[in-house]
C-alpha positions as a LaTeX table, in Angstrom:
\begin{tabular}{lrrr}
\hline
Residue & $x$ (\AA) & $y$ (\AA) & $z$ (\AA) \\
\hline
Met1 & 66.94 & 77.13 & $-41.46$ \\
Lys2 & 67.93 & 74.87 & $-44.34$ \\
Lys3 & 68.10 & 71.89 & $-42.00$ \\
Ile4 & 64.61 & 72.63 & $-40.68$ \\
Lys5 & 63.16 & 72.71 & $-44.22$ \\
Gln6 & 64.93 & 69.47 & $-45.09$ \\
Lys7 & 63.59 & 67.75 & $-41.97$ \\
Phe8 & 60.09 & 69.08 & $-42.67$ \\
Ser9 & 60.24 & 67.67 & $-46.23$ \\
Glu10 & 61.40 & 64.32 & $-44.92$ \\
Asn11 & 58.47 & 64.22 & $-42.46$ \\
Ile12 & 55.99 & 64.94 & $-45.27$ \\
Ala13 & 57.48 & 62.20 & $-47.44$ \\
Arg14 & 57.42 & 59.76 & $-44.54$ \\
Thr15 & 53.80 & 60.65 & $-43.76$ \\
Lys16 & 52.75 & 60.12 & $-47.41$ \\
Phe17 & 54.54 & 56.76 & $-47.47$ \\
Gln18 & 52.78 & 55.67 & $-44.29$ \\
Ile19 & 49.40 & 56.69 & $-45.71$ \\
Val20 & 50.01 & 54.71 & $-48.91$ \\
Ile21 & 51.09 & 51.64 & $-46.92$ \\
Ser22 & 48.03 & 51.94 & $-44.69$ \\
Leu23 & 45.68 & 52.14 & $-47.72$ \\
Ile24 & 47.31 & 49.12 & $-49.36$ \\
Ser25 & 47.06 & 47.15 & $-46.09$ \\
Leu26 & 43.39 & 48.08 & $-45.75$ \\
Met27 & 42.66 & 46.92 & $-49.31$ \\
Leu28 & 44.44 & 43.62 & $-48.69$ \\
Leu29 & 42.46 & 43.06 & $-45.51$ \\
Leu30 & 39.21 & 43.73 & $-47.34$ \\
Leu31 & 40.12 & 41.37 & $-50.16$ \\
Leu32 & 41.11 & 38.63 & $-47.73$ \\
Gly33 & 38.06 & 39.23 & $-45.57$ \\
Ile34 & 35.52 & 38.66 & $-48.35$ \\
Pro35 & 36.09 & 34.89 & $-48.69$ \\
Leu36 & 36.47 & 34.52 & $-44.91$ \\
Ala37 & 33.33 & 36.42 & $-43.95$ \\
Pro38 & 31.04 & 34.02 & $-42.07$ \\
Asp39 & 27.80 & 35.49 & $-43.41$ \\
Arg40 & 28.69 & 35.88 & $-47.07$ \\
Gln41 & 26.17 & 34.44 & $-49.50$ \\
Leu42 & 27.57 & 31.14 & $-50.81$ \\
Val43 & 24.50 & 30.26 & $-52.93$ \\
Pro44 & 21.30 & 32.21 & $-53.71$ \\
Glu45 & 18.77 & 32.09 & $-50.86$ \\
Ala46 & 16.21 & 30.42 & $-53.14$ \\
Ala47 & 18.60 & 27.51 & $-53.66$ \\
Leu48 & 18.36 & 26.68 & $-49.93$ \\
Ala49 & 14.67 & 25.74 & $-50.27$ \\
Thr50 & 13.79 & 22.67 & $-48.19$ \\
Thr51 & 10.78 & 21.53 & $-50.26$ \\
Gln52 & 10.87 & 20.98 & $-54.01$ \\
Asn53 & 8.62 & 19.43 & $-56.64$ \\
Phe54 & 9.83 & 17.53 & $-59.69$ \\
Gln55 & 9.06 & 19.52 & $-62.84$ \\
Asp56 & 7.38 & 16.46 & $-64.38$ \\
Asn57 & 4.91 & 16.47 & $-61.44$ \\
Ser58 & 6.04 & 13.01 & $-60.35$ \\
Gly59 & 6.30 & 13.99 & $-56.69$ \\
Thr60 & 7.78 & 16.10 & $-53.90$ \\
Ile61 & 10.85 & 15.82 & $-51.66$ \\
Gln62 & 11.11 & 17.68 & $-48.36$ \\
Ile63 & 14.16 & 18.15 & $-46.14$ \\
Leu64 & 12.84 & 17.49 & $-42.64$ \\
Ser65 & 16.03 & 18.34 & $-40.77$ \\
Gln66 & 19.67 & 19.23 & $-41.44$ \\
Gln67 & 22.42 & 19.01 & $-38.84$ \\
Leu68 & 26.18 & 19.56 & $-38.88$ \\
Asp69 & 28.67 & 18.05 & $-36.44$ \\
Arg70 & 31.88 & 20.01 & $-37.01$ \\
Lys71 & 33.84 & 17.95 & $-34.50$ \\
Gln72 & 33.17 & 14.72 & $-36.38$ \\
His73 & 32.96 & 16.40 & $-39.82$ \\
Val74 & 29.53 & 14.86 & $-40.40$ \\
Met75 & 26.31 & 16.24 & $-41.85$ \\
Lys76 & 23.00 & 14.50 & $-41.14$ \\
Leu77 & 19.99 & 15.05 & $-43.40$ \\
Glu78 & 16.49 & 13.63 & $-43.04$ \\
Ile79 & 14.07 & 13.65 & $-45.97$ \\
Gln80 & 10.42 & 12.84 & $-46.62$ \\
Ile81 & 9.09 & 11.90 & $-50.05$ \\
Ser82 & 5.48 & 12.21 & $-51.19$ \\
Asp83 & 3.27 & 9.13 & $-51.54$ \\
Asp84 & 3.52 & 9.18 & $-55.34$ \\
Leu85 & 7.29 & 8.54 & $-55.20$ \\
Gln86 & 9.11 & 5.29 & $-54.47$ \\
Met87 & 12.40 & 5.40 & $-52.54$ \\
Thr88 & 13.75 & 2.55 & $-54.69$ \\
Asn89 & 13.33 & 4.71 & $-57.82$ \\
Leu90 & 15.38 & 7.61 & $-56.43$ \\
Val91 & 19.08 & 7.79 & $-57.27$ \\
Ser92 & 21.05 & 10.27 & $-55.18$ \\
Ser93 & 24.46 & 11.86 & $-55.66$ \\
Phe94 & 26.23 & 14.59 & $-53.75$ \\
Phe95 & 28.76 & 17.30 & $-54.46$ \\
Val96 & 31.08 & 19.28 & $-52.18$ \\
Lys97 & 32.45 & 22.74 & $-52.98$ \\
Lys98 & 35.74 & 22.21 & $-51.12$ \\
Gly99 & 37.25 & 18.80 & $-50.45$ \\
Ser100 & 36.87 & 15.52 & $-52.32$ \\
Ser101 & 37.16 & 12.77 & $-49.71$ \\
Gly102 & 33.56 & 12.83 & $-48.46$ \\
Thr103 & 31.28 & 9.80 & $-48.47$ \\
Met104 & 27.50 & 9.61 & $-48.16$ \\
Gln105 & 25.52 & 6.91 & $-46.38$ \\
Phe106 & 21.87 & 6.54 & $-47.48$ \\
Ile107 & 19.48 & 4.82 & $-45.06$ \\
Pro108 & 15.77 & 4.42 & $-45.95$ \\
Thr109 & 13.70 & 4.13 & $-42.77$ \\
Val110 & 9.89 & 4.34 & $-42.50$ \\
Asp111 & 6.91 & 5.78 & $-44.38$ \\
Gly112 & 8.79 & 7.45 & $-47.22$ \\
Arg113 & 11.52 & 8.81 & $-44.95$ \\
Ala114 & 15.27 & 8.40 & $-45.24$ \\
Thr115 & 18.41 & 9.63 & $-43.49$ \\
Phe116 & 21.69 & 10.67 & $-45.12$ \\
Phe117 & 25.04 & 10.80 & $-43.32$ \\
Ile118 & 27.66 & 12.79 & $-45.22$ \\
Lys119 & 31.02 & 11.96 & $-43.63$ \\
Asn120 & 34.62 & 13.22 & $-43.86$ \\
Leu121 & 33.63 & 16.79 & $-44.71$ \\
Pro122 & 36.50 & 19.31 & $-44.63$ \\
Glu123 & 36.44 & 21.98 & $-41.94$ \\
His124 & 35.37 & 24.66 & $-44.44$ \\
Phe125 & 33.42 & 22.77 & $-47.13$ \\
Glu126 & 31.42 & 25.93 & $-48.00$ \\
Ala127 & 28.55 & 24.13 & $-49.73$ \\
Val128 & 27.10 & 20.65 & $-50.27$ \\
Ser129 & 24.66 & 19.80 & $-53.04$ \\
Leu130 & 22.37 & 16.76 & $-53.02$ \\
Ile131 & 20.79 & 15.70 & $-56.31$ \\
Phe132 & 17.89 & 13.26 & $-56.64$ \\
Glu133 & 17.01 & 11.61 & $-59.93$ \\
Asn134 & 13.64 & 9.87 & $-60.24$ \\
Lys135 & 14.14 & 6.79 & $-62.42$ \\
Ala136 & 10.42 & 5.95 & $-62.56$ \\
Glu137 & 8.79 & 6.18 & $-65.97$ \\
Asn138 & 6.53 & 9.19 & $-66.38$ \\
Asn139 & 3.91 & 9.57 & $-69.13$ \\
Gln140 & 4.66 & 13.30 & $-69.43$ \\
Ser141 & 8.07 & 12.45 & $-70.89$ \\
Val142 & 6.54 & 10.33 & $-73.68$ \\
Asp143 & 6.20 & 12.18 & $-76.98$ \\
Val144 & 3.08 & 11.15 & $-78.97$ \\
Asn145 & 3.22 & 14.01 & $-81.52$ \\
Ile146 & 3.59 & 13.47 & $-85.26$ \\
Tyr147 & 4.87 & 15.90 & $-87.91$ \\
Asp148 & 3.94 & 16.65 & $-91.50$ \\
Asp149 & 7.44 & 15.87 & $-92.73$ \\
Ser150 & 11.01 & 15.16 & $-91.54$ \\
Gln151 & 11.99 & 18.84 & $-91.82$ \\
Ala152 & 9.22 & 19.85 & $-89.40$ \\
Ala153 & 10.30 & 17.10 & $-86.97$ \\
Gln154 & 13.93 & 18.23 & $-87.14$ \\
Gln155 & 12.95 & 21.86 & $-86.53$ \\
Ala156 & 10.80 & 20.85 & $-83.54$ \\
Lys157 & 13.75 & 18.94 & $-82.08$ \\
Gln158 & 16.08 & 21.91 & $-82.55$ \\
Asp159 & 13.57 & 24.24 & $-80.88$ \\
Ser160 & 13.21 & 21.83 & $-77.98$ \\
Asp161 & 16.99 & 21.54 & $-77.57$ \\
Val162 & 17.33 & 25.33 & $-77.52$ \\
Asn163 & 14.54 & 25.76 & $-74.96$ \\
Thr164 & 15.90 & 23.09 & $-72.59$ \\
Lys165 & 19.61 & 23.87 & $-72.99$ \\
Gly166 & 21.21 & 24.43 & $-69.60$ \\
Glu167 & 18.00 & 23.57 & $-67.74$ \\
Gln168 & 17.81 & 20.95 & $-65.03$ \\
Pro169 & 16.16 & 17.71 & $-66.24$ \\
Gln170 & 12.51 & 17.45 & $-65.25$ \\
Asn171 & 13.15 & 14.24 & $-63.30$ \\
Glu172 & 15.90 & 15.80 & $-61.14$ \\
Leu173 & 15.89 & 17.90 & $-57.98$ \\
Gln174 & 18.90 & 19.69 & $-56.48$ \\
Phe175 & 19.19 & 20.80 & $-52.86$ \\
Phe176 & 21.94 & 22.99 & $-51.40$ \\
Phe177 & 23.32 & 23.13 & $-47.86$ \\
Thr178 & 25.87 & 25.79 & $-46.91$ \\
Glu179 & 28.04 & 25.87 & $-43.81$ \\
Asn180 & 26.79 & 29.34 & $-42.83$ \\
Ser181 & 23.10 & 28.63 & $-43.51$ \\
Lys182 & 20.71 & 29.39 & $-40.66$ \\
Lys183 & 18.79 & 26.26 & $-41.60$ \\
Leu184 & 21.79 & 24.01 & $-40.87$ \\
Lys185 & 21.75 & 23.31 & $-37.14$ \\
Ser186 & 25.09 & 22.90 & $-35.37$ \\
Val187 & 25.19 & 19.83 & $-33.09$ \\
Asp188 & 28.90 & 19.35 & $-32.37$ \\
Gly189 & 29.72 & 15.90 & $-31.01$ \\
Lys190 & 26.09 & 14.78 & $-30.94$ \\
Ile191 & 25.61 & 12.88 & $-34.21$ \\
Lys192 & 25.90 & 9.16 & $-33.56$ \\
Ile193 & 27.45 & 7.22 & $-36.42$ \\
Gln194 & 25.98 & 3.73 & $-36.83$ \\
Ser195 & 25.85 & 1.05 & $-39.47$ \\
Gln196 & 22.95 & 1.23 & $-41.91$ \\
Lys197 & 21.45 & $-1.87$ & $-40.31$ \\
Asp198 & 21.64 & $-0.61$ & $-36.71$ \\
Tyr199 & 20.34 & 2.85 & $-37.58$ \\
Ala200 & 17.41 & 1.55 & $-39.64$ \\
Val201 & 16.39 & $-1.03$ & $-37.04$ \\
Gly202 & 16.59 & 1.61 & $-34.30$ \\
Ala203 & 14.44 & 4.02 & $-36.32$ \\
Leu204 & 11.88 & 1.28 & $-37.04$ \\
Lys205 & 11.67 & 0.21 & $-33.39$ \\
Ser206 & 11.19 & 3.83 & $-32.35$ \\
Glu207 & 8.37 & 4.22 & $-34.88$ \\
Ile208 & 6.76 & 0.94 & $-33.77$ \\
Ala209 & 6.77 & 2.20 & $-30.17$ \\
Phe210 & 5.04 & 5.39 & $-31.32$ \\
Gln211 & 2.44 & 3.46 & $-33.33$ \\
Lys212 & 1.73 & 1.23 & $-30.32$ \\
Glu213 & 1.11 & 4.36 & $-28.26$ \\
Gln214 & $-1.39$ & 5.45 & $-30.91$ \\
Glu215 & $-2.98$ & 1.99 & $-30.85$ \\
Ala216 & $-3.42$ & 2.21 & $-27.07$ \\
His217 & $-4.83$ & 5.73 & $-27.42$ \\
Leu218 & $-7.37$ & 4.57 & $-30.02$ \\
Asn219 & $-8.47$ & 1.61 & $-27.89$ \\
Lys220 & $-8.94$ & 3.93 & $-24.93$ \\
Ser221 & $-10.95$ & 6.36 & $-27.08$ \\
Leu222 & $-13.13$ & 3.53 & $-28.42$ \\
Lys223 & $-13.90$ & 2.35 & $-24.89$ \\
Lys224 & $-14.87$ & 5.88 & $-23.89$ \\
Leu225 & $-17.09$ & 6.37 & $-26.96$ \\
His226 & $-18.98$ & 3.12 & $-26.28$ \\
Ser227 & $-19.48$ & 4.25 & $-22.69$ \\
Ile228 & $-20.85$ & 7.60 & $-23.88$ \\
Ile229 & $-23.30$ & 5.82 & $-26.21$ \\
Asp230 & $-24.49$ & 3.56 & $-23.37$ \\
Asn231 & $-25.07$ & 6.60 & $-21.16$ \\
Asp232 & $-26.92$ & 8.48 & $-23.93$ \\
Glu233 & $-29.17$ & 5.46 & $-24.55$ \\
Lys234 & $-30.02$ & 5.29 & $-20.84$ \\
Gln235 & $-30.86$ & 8.99 & $-20.88$ \\
Ile236 & $-33.15$ & 8.45 & $-23.87$ \\
Thr237 & $-34.95$ & 5.57 & $-22.09$ \\
Thr238 & $-35.47$ & 7.69 & $-18.97$ \\
Leu239 & $-36.81$ & 10.64 & $-20.98$ \\
Lys240 & $-39.20$ & 8.40 & $-22.97$ \\
Asn241 & $-40.64$ & 7.08 & $-19.70$ \\
Gln242 & $-41.17$ & 10.65 & $-18.51$ \\
Met243 & $-42.98$ & 11.59 & $-21.74$ \\
Glu244 & $-45.97$ & 9.43 & $-20.75$ \\
Tyr245 & $-46.97$ & 12.02 & $-18.15$ \\
Gln246 & $-45.99$ & 15.20 & $-20.04$ \\
Thr247 & $-47.94$ & 17.59 & $-22.24$ \\
Gly248 & $-47.47$ & 20.91 & $-24.00$ \\
Gly249 & $-44.18$ & 22.72 & $-23.63$ \\
Thr250 & $-42.71$ & 20.18 & $-21.22$ \\
Leu251 & $-43.32$ & 17.37 & $-23.70$ \\
Glu252 & $-41.75$ & 19.38 & $-26.53$ \\
Lys253 & $-38.67$ & 20.11 & $-24.39$ \\
Thr254 & $-38.23$ & 16.41 & $-23.60$ \\
Gln255 & $-38.55$ & 15.50 & $-27.30$ \\
Asn256 & $-35.81$ & 18.01 & $-28.15$ \\
Gln257 & $-33.60$ & 16.52 & $-25.46$ \\
Ile258 & $-34.09$ & 13.04 & $-26.89$ \\
Gln259 & $-33.26$ & 14.30 & $-30.37$ \\
Gly260 & $-30.06$ & 15.83 & $-28.98$ \\
Phe261 & $-28.98$ & 12.51 & $-27.47$ \\
Val262 & $-29.82$ & 10.72 & $-30.73$ \\
Ser263 & $-27.59$ & 13.19 & $-32.60$ \\
Asp264 & $-24.80$ & 12.65 & $-30.04$ \\
Ile265 & $-25.05$ & 8.87 & $-30.53$ \\
Gln266 & $-24.73$ & 9.31 & $-34.31$ \\
Asn267 & $-21.63$ & 11.47 & $-33.86$ \\
Ser268 & $-20.12$ & 8.93 & $-31.48$ \\
Glu269 & $-20.81$ & 6.11 & $-33.95$ \\
Ser270 & $-19.11$ & 8.12 & $-36.70$ \\
Ser271 & $-16.08$ & 8.63 & $-34.44$ \\
Ile272 & $-16.03$ & 4.90 & $-33.64$ \\
Lys273 & $-15.96$ & 4.12 & $-37.36$ \\
Thr274 & $-13.03$ & 6.52 & $-37.90$ \\
Ala275 & $-11.17$ & 5.14 & $-34.87$ \\
Asn276 & $-11.60$ & 1.54 & $-36.09$ \\
Glu277 & $-10.31$ & 2.49 & $-39.55$ \\
Asn278 & $-7.29$ & 4.22 & $-37.99$ \\
Leu279 & $-6.73$ & 1.20 & $-35.77$ \\
Val280 & $-6.54$ & $-1.04$ & $-38.84$ \\
Asp281 & $-4.02$ & 1.33 & $-40.45$ \\
Val282 & $-1.87$ & 1.42 & $-37.31$ \\
Lys283 & $-1.83$ & $-2.38$ & $-37.03$ \\
Lys284 & $-0.84$ & $-2.67$ & $-40.70$ \\
Lys285 & 2.02 & $-0.21$ & $-40.17$ \\
Ile286 & 3.29 & $-2.13$ & $-37.15$ \\
Glu287 & 3.08 & $-5.42$ & $-39.05$ \\
Lys288 & 4.91 & $-3.93$ & $-42.05$ \\
Met289 & 7.70 & $-2.47$ & $-39.91$ \\
Asn290 & 8.18 & $-5.71$ & $-38.00$ \\
Gln291 & 8.51 & $-7.49$ & $-41.34$ \\
Gln292 & 11.07 & $-4.90$ & $-42.47$ \\
Ile293 & 13.12 & $-5.47$ & $-39.31$ \\
Ser294 & 13.01 & $-9.20$ & $-39.95$ \\
Asp295 & 14.18 & $-8.72$ & $-43.56$ \\
Ile296 & 17.01 & $-6.43$ & $-42.42$ \\
Asn297 & 18.22 & $-8.89$ & $-39.79$ \\
Ser298 & 18.08 & $-11.80$ & $-42.24$ \\
Gly299 & 19.95 & $-9.87$ & $-44.94$ \\
Lys300 & 17.01 & $-9.99$ & $-47.36$ \\
Tyr301 & 16.73 & $-6.20$ & $-47.29$ \\
Lys302 & 19.67 & $-4.62$ & $-49.14$ \\
Phe303 & 20.90 & $-1.13$ & $-48.32$ \\
Pro304 & 22.33 & 1.22 & $-50.97$ \\
Ala305 & 26.14 & 1.35 & $-51.15$ \\
Asp306 & 27.97 & 4.42 & $-49.83$ \\
Glu307 & 28.60 & 7.15 & $-52.40$ \\
Lys308 & 31.72 & 9.24 & $-52.90$ \\
Ser309 & 31.57 & 13.00 & $-53.20$ \\
Gln310 & 31.98 & 14.86 & $-56.48$ \\
Lys311 & 33.33 & 18.36 & $-57.01$ \\
Leu312 & 30.71 & 21.11 & $-56.86$ \\
Lys313 & 31.54 & 23.73 & $-59.47$ \\
\hline
\end{tabular}
């Protein structure tokens, strides 16, 4: 009987020990699983916004696309800037949460667009931040106020320093890209790494081909519009000849038909004017891009130097 009680006690002790070990193991797994969870929030969702405006109202930057090639450890970003910004006035820098050997290639292309290649990213970089600083002078940053005395000026400066402490400068924008973001498209093995020159020339030639398609489309539309006007004018001539033998309601109906054709001709002429204006714009774009290709090939056009990554805190 004594042996049975002893064995029973030992079983209870062993069971308690196993329960404690199981609980500790479960806690460790939970603690380890938090940083490894693929869907954990690395930055606030609002920080992943793809369109932002400078606080000084100098312009807007939009992320057109974001791709990640995990096999080559490369991220490709395409941006578009608003017309009131100049690409030459933008200074970019990038930060990586994990890893410090990354480099960024900045390639301006066409019509306020640019492509960034961030290379040598670690397998689990967690987050990348891209900061743009607009170096252009802005009249909103110029202080034209005066103060009654030096004490009032000093107090105003102190108040301003307190209000802006810790805030992002008005001429800076910061974008975030996280490895588990749904906005970051995975394209393993598909990002082609090229020199700045080759990539820019390729992008320009592709855009020129598109603009030439638009030019051909406009010329075709213009030919059709002129044909429509010729046909409407013939219809008007025919109806005017018929009016000589018409009276009453028939005459009124023919007059309304003529007025309809006259209105159609006016609309066609308005469309012709718009098409001709667009044709001029397209030809200017093609001419400008051909000149840019020439400057790139001759070395006159200088590309920005590659940038090294900084630590994202």
